[in-house]
Coordinates of C-alpha atoms and ligand atoms in Angstrom, one line a residue:
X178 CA -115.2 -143.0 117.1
X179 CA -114.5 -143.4 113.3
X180 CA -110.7 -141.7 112.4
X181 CA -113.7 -139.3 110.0
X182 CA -115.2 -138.2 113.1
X183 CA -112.1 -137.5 114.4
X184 CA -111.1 -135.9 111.8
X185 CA -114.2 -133.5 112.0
X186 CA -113.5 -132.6 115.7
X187 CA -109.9 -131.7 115.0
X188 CA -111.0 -129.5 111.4
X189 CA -114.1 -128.0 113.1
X190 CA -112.4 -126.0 115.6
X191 CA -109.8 -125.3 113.7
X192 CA -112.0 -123.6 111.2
X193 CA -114.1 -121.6 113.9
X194 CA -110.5 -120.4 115.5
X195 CA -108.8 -119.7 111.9
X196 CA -112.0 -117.3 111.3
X197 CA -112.3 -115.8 114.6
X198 CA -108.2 -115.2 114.0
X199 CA -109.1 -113.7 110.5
X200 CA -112.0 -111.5 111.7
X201 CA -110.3 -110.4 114.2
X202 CA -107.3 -109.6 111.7
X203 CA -109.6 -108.0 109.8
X204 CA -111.2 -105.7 112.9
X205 CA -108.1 -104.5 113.9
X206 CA -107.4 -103.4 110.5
X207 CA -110.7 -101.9 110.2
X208 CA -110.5 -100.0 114.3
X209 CA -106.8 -99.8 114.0
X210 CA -106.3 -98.3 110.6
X211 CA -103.2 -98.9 108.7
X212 CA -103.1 -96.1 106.6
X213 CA -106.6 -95.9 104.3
X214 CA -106.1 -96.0 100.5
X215 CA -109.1 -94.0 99.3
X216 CA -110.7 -90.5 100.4
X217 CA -114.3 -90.1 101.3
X218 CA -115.3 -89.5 97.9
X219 CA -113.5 -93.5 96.8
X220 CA -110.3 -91.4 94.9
X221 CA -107.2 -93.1 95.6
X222 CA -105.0 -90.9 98.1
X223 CA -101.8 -92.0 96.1
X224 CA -102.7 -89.7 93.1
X225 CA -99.4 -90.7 91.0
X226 CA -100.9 -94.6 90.6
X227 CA -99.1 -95.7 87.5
X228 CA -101.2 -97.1 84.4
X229 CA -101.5 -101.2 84.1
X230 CA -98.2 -102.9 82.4
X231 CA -100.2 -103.8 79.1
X232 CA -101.5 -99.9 78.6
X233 CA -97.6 -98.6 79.7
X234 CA -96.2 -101.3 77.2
X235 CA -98.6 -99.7 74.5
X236 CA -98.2 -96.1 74.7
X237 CA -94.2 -96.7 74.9
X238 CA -94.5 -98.0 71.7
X239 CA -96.6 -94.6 70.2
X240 CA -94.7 -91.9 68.6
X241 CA -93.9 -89.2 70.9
X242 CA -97.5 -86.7 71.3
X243 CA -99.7 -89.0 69.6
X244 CA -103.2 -89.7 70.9
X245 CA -103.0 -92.9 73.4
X246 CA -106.6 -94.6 72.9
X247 CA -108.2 -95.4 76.5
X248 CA -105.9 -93.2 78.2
X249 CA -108.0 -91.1 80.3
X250 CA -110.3 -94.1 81.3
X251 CA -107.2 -96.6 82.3
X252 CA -106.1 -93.6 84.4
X253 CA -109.4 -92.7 86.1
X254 CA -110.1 -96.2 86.7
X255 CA -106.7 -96.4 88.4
X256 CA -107.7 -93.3 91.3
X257 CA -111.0 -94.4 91.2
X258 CA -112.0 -98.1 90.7
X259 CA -115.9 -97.6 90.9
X260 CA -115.6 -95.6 87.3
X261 CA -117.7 -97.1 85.2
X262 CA -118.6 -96.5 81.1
X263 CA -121.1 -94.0 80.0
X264 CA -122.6 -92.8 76.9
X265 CA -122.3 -89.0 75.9
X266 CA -125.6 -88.3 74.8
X267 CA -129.5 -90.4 75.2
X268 CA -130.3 -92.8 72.5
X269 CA -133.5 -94.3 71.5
X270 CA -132.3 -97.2 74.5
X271 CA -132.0 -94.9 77.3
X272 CA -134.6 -95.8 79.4
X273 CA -132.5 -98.6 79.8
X274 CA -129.9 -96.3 81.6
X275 CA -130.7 -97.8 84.8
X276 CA -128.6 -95.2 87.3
X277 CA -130.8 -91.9 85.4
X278 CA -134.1 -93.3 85.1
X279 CA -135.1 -93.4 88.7
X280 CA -134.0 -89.3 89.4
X281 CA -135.5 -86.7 88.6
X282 CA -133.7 -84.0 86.6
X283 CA -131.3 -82.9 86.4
X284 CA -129.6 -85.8 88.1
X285 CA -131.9 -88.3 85.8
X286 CA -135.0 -88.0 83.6
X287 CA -137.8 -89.6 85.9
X288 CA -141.4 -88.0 84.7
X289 CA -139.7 -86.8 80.9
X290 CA -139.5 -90.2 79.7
X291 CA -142.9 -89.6 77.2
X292 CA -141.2 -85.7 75.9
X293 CA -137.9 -87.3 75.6
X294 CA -139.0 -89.8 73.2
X295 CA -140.6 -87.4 70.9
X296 CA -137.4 -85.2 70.8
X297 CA -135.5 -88.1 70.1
X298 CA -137.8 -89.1 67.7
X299 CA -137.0 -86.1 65.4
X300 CA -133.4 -85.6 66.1
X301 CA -132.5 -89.1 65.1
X302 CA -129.1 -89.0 65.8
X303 CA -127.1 -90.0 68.9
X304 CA -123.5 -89.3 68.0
X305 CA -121.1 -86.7 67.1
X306 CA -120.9 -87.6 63.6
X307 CA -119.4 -90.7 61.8
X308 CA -116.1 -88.8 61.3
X309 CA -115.7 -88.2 64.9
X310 CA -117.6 -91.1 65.9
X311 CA -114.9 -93.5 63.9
X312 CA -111.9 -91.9 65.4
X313 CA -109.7 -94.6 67.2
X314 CA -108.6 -92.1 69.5
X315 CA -110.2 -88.6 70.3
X316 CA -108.7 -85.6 72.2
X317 CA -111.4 -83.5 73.4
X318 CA -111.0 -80.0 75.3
X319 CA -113.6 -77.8 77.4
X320 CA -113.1 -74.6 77.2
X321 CA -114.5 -73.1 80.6
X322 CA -115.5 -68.8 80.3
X323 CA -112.8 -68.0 82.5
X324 CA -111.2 -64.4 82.2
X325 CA -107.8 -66.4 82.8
X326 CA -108.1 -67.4 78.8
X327 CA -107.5 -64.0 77.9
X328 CA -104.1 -62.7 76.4
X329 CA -102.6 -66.1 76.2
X330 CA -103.0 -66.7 72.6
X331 CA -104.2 -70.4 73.0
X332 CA -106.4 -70.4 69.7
X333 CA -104.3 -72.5 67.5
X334 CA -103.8 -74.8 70.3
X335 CA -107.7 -75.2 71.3
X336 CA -108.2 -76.1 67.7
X337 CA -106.0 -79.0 67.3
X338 CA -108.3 -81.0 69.3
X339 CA -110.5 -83.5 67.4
X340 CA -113.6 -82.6 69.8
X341 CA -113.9 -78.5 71.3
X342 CA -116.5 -78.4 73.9
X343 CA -117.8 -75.2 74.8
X344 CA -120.1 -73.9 77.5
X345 CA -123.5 -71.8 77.1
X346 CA -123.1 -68.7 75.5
X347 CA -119.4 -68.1 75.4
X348 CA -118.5 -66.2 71.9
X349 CA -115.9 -67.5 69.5
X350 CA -115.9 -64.9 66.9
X351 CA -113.5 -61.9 68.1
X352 CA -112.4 -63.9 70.7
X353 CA -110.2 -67.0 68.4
X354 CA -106.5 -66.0 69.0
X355 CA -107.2 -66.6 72.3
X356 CA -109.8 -69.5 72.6
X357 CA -109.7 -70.9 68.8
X358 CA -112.5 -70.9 66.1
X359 CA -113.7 -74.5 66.0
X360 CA -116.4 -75.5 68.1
X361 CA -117.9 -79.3 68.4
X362 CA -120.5 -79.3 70.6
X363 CA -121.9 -76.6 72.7
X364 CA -123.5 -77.5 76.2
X365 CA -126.4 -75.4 77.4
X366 CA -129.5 -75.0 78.9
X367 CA -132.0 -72.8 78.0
X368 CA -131.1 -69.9 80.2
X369 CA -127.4 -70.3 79.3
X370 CA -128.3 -71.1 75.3
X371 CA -127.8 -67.7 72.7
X372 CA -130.6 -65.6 72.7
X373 CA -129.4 -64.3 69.2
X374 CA -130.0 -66.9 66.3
X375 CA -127.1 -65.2 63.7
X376 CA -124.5 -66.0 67.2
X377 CA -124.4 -69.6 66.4
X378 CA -122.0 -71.2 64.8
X379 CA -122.5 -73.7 61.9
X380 CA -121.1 -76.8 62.1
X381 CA -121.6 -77.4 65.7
X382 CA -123.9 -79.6 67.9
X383 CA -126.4 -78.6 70.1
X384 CA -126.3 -80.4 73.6
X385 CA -128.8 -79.7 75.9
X386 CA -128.6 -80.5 79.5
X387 CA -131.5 -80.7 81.3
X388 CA -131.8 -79.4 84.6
X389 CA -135.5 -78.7 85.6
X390 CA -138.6 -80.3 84.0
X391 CA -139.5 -77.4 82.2
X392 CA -136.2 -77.4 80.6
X393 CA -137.3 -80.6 78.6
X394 CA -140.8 -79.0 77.3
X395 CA -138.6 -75.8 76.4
X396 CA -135.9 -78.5 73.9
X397 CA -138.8 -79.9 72.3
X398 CA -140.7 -76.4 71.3
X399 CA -136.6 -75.8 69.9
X400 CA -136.7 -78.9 68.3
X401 CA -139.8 -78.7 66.5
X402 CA -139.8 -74.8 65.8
X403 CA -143.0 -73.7 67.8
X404 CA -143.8 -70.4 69.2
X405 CA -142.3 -70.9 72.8
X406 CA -145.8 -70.3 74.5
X407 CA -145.0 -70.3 78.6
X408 CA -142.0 -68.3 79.8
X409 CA -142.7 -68.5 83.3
X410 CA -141.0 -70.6 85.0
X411 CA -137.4 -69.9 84.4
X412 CA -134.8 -67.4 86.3
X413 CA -133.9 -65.5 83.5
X414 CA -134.8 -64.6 79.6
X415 CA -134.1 -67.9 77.5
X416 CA -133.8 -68.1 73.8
X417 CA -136.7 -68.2 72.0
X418 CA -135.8 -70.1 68.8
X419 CA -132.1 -71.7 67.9
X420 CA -131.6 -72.0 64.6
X421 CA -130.6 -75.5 64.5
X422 CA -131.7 -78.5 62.7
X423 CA -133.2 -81.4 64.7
X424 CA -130.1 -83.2 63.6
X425 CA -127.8 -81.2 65.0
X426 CA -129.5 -81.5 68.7
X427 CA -128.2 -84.1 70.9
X428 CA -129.5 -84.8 74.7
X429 CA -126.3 -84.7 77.4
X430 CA -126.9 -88.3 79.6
X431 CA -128.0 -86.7 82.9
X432 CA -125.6 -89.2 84.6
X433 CA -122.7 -87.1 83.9
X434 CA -124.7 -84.3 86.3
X435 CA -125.4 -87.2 89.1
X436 CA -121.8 -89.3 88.9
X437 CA -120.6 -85.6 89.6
X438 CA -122.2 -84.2 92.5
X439 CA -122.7 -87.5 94.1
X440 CA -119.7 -89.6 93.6
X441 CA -116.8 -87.1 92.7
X442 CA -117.4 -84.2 94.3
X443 CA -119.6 -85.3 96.8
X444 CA -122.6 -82.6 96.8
X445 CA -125.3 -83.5 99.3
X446 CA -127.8 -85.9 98.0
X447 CA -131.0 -84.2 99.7
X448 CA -132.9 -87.6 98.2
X449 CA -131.7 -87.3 94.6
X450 CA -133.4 -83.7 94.3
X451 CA -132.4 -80.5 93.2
X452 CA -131.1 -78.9 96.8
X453 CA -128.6 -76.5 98.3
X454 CA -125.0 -76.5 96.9
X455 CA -125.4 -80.1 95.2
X456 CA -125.7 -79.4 91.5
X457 CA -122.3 -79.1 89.9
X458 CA -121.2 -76.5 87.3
X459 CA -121.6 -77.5 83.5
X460 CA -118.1 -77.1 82.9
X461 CA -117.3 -80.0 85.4
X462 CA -119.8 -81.8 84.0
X463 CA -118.8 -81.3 80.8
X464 CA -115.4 -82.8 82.0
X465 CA -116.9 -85.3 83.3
X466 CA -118.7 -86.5 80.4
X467 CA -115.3 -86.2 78.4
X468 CA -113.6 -88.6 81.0
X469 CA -115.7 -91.6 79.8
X470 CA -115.8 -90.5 76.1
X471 CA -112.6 -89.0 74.9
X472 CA -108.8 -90.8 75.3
X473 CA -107.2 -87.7 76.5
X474 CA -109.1 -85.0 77.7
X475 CA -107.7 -81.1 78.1
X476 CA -109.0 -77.8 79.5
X477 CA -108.6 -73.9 79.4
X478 CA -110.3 -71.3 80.9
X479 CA -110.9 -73.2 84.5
X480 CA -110.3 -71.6 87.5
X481 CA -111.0 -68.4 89.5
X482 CA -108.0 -66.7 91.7
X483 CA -110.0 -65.4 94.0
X484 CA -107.2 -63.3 95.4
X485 CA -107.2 -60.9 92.0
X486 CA -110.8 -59.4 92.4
X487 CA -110.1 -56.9 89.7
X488 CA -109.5 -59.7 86.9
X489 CA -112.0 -60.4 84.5
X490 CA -114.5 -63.1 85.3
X491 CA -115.1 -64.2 81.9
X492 CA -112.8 -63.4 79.2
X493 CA -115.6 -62.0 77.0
X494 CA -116.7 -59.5 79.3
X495 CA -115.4 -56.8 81.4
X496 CA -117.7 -58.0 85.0
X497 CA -114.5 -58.3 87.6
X498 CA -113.9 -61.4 89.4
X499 CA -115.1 -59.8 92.7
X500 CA -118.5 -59.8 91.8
X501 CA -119.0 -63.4 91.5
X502 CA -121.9 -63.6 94.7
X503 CA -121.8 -66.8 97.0
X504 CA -123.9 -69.4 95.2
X505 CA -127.0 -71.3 96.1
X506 CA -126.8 -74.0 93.3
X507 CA -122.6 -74.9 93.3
X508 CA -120.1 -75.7 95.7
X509 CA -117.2 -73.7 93.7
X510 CA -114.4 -75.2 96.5
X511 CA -115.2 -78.5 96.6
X512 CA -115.5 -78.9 92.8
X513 CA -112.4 -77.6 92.8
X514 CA -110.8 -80.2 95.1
X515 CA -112.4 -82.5 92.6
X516 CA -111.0 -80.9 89.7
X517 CA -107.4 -81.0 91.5
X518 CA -107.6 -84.6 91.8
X519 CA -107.9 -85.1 87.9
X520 CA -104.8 -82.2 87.2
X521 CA -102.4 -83.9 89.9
X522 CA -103.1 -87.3 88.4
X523 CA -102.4 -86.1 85.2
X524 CA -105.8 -87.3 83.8
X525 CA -107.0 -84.0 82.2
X526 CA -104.0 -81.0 80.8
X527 CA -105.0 -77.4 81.8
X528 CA -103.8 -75.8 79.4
X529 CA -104.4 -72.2 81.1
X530 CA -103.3 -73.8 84.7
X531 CA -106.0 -72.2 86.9
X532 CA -107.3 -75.6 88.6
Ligands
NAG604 C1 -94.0 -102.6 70.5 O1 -93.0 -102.6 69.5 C2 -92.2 -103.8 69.5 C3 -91.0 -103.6 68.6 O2 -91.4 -103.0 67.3 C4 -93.1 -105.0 69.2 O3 -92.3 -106.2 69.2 C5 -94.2 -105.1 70.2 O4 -95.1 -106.1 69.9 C6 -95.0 -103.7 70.3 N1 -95.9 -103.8 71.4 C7 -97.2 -103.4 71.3 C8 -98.0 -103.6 72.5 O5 -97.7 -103.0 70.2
NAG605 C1 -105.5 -58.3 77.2 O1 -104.8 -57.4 76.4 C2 -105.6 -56.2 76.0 C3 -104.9 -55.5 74.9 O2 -103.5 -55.5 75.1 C4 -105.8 -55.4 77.3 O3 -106.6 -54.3 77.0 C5 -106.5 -56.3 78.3 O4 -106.7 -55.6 79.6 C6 -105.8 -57.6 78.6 N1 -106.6 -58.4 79.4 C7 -106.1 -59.1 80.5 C8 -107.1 -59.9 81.2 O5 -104.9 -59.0 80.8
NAG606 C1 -119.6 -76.4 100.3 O1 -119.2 -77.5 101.0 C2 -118.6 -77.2 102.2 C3 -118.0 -78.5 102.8 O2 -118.9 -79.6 102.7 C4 -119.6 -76.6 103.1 O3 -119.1 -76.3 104.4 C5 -120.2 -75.4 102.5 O4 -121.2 -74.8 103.2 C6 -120.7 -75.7 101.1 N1 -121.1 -74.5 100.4 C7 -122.3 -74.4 99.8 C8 -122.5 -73.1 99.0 O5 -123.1 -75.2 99.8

């Protein structure tokens, strides 16, 4: 035999027994189960995971309370590694949006592509504005309808933040010592949108998220002013006009409502459709959209102690906590697990500390 073959006889075995010893290694990890890093969902168990060196370095260098740029996406990458970047609102691009264009609403926009183009098409912007848009760091709050805002005089607070998200039809005026007067966007629907065109507030954007098919046909009758013909079809009255200018209209990316039910909360998927407890609330997916899109994000108004039933559900009306009914559409308790995750990694502030 040649000293290679020999060679060869030696290595080859070696090889086969260094693999099975690695394998095997690897199996009794795997059956054995040193302690798991990551929850079902893919969040890190060790919540306190510190930021990388170069990000650390960085911020210890920043004056004490100013904005630190790519904070809350070093952070969420850091409890969960599968993050990945994501655009706040659809652009003229987004059927390239691979992980939304095979679902149907409201997890993606399968079937709408043709309507979405011809809302697009008028609105003709896809931003929040070049003065917010050019920011080198943005702190954003949502600002949930929770009773818990009242009586805490957090106005002036809310309205330091560059970017003030708020929800449906939750009022500002009468209501700004305690949840501020500025307002960037508002995310609705159209049974959640103000029925009463002199409500709105100028100066804010319009963000529509989409959760039905109809809901689409409904933006685009908004958009272009026509008579809103078919009202069948929806659970409840919807606003018949909104007295804003196709400018001021933006599209929420569905992919904030499918990252959130699927991957962090973890909703049932019933095949990517509209089912059962898997469609999260539109404040978490507000928060969710302000994780990939803001450097620091904060909340108020989160949060429902169930244990005071005679506290006010939503701090602009007097309906008591108790009569918030078991719901078909949202799995309150495991968002909130979700939401508990973010607070105890110190990604997102509550400012009104009812998460
Ligand atoms: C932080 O400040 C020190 C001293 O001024 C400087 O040498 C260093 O380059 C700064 N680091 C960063 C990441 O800006
Ligand atoms: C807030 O204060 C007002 C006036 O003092 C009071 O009527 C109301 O009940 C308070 N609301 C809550 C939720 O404590
Ligand atoms: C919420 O999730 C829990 C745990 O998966 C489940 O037991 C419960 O039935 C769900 N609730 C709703 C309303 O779907």
């Amino acid at each position: 035999m040649k000293p290679a073959h020999k060679l060869l006889f030696v290595v080859c075995p070696m090889l086969v027994l260094g693999f099975i010893y690695y394998s095997s290694g690897k199996l009794h990890l795997h059956v054995w189960g040193q302690k798991p890093l990551f929850d079902k969902q893919g969040f890190m168990l060790n919540l306190d995971t510190k930021l990388p060196l170069d990000l650390a370095y960085k911020y210890g260098n920043l004056s004490e309370g100013a904005c630190k740029p790519g904070y809350a996406a070093a952070k969420m990458t850091a409890i969960y590694p599968k993050s990945k970047p994501a655009s706040m609102f659809l652009d003229r691009n987004f059927k390239r949006l691979a992980k939304v264009i095979n679902y149907l609403p409201p997890f993606g926009f399968r079937t709408q592509e043709r309507i979405i183009d011809v809302i697009l098409s008028a609105t003709k912007n896809y931003g929040l504005g070049p003065e917010l848009d050019s920011l080198i760091c943005k702190r954003c709050i949502i600002v949930g309808n929770g009773g818990i805002l009242s009586n805490k005089s957090l106005g002036s607070r809310i309205d330091e933040y560059d970017v003030v998200v708020r929800l449906n039809e939750a009022p500002v005026s009468g209501y700004t010592r305690d949840v501020g007067s500025k307002t960037t966007m508002r995310i609705t629907y159209p049974e959640g949108a103000i029925q009463k065109p002199e409500r709105y507030e100028k100066d804010s954007l319009f963000v529509f998220s989409a959760f039905k098919p109809l809901d689409f046909k409904w933006l685009r009758q908004m958009v272009y002013k026509e008579k809103l013909v078919r009202l069948e079809g929806f659970w409840k009255s919807v606003a018949r006009y909104v007295p804003r200018e196709p400018s001021e209209i933006r599209i929420l990316n569905p992919y904030f409502i499918q990252e959130a039910a699927f991957q962090f909360i973890g909703l049932p998927q019933n095949n990517g459709l509209m089912g059962k407890g898997n469609i999260p609330t539109l404040g978490t997916v507000a928060i969710t959209m302000a994780l990939h899109n803001c450097d620091e994000v904060a909340v108020a108004g989160f949060g429902y102690d169930m244990n005071t039933p005679h506290a006010p559900l939503h701090y602009y009306e007097s309906v008591k906590m108790s009569a918030i009914k078991e719901s078909w559409t949202h799995n309150i308790s495991k968002e909130k697990e979700f939401l508990r995750k973010l607070v105890k990694a110190n990604i997102i502030t509550d400012l009104t500390n009812g998460i």
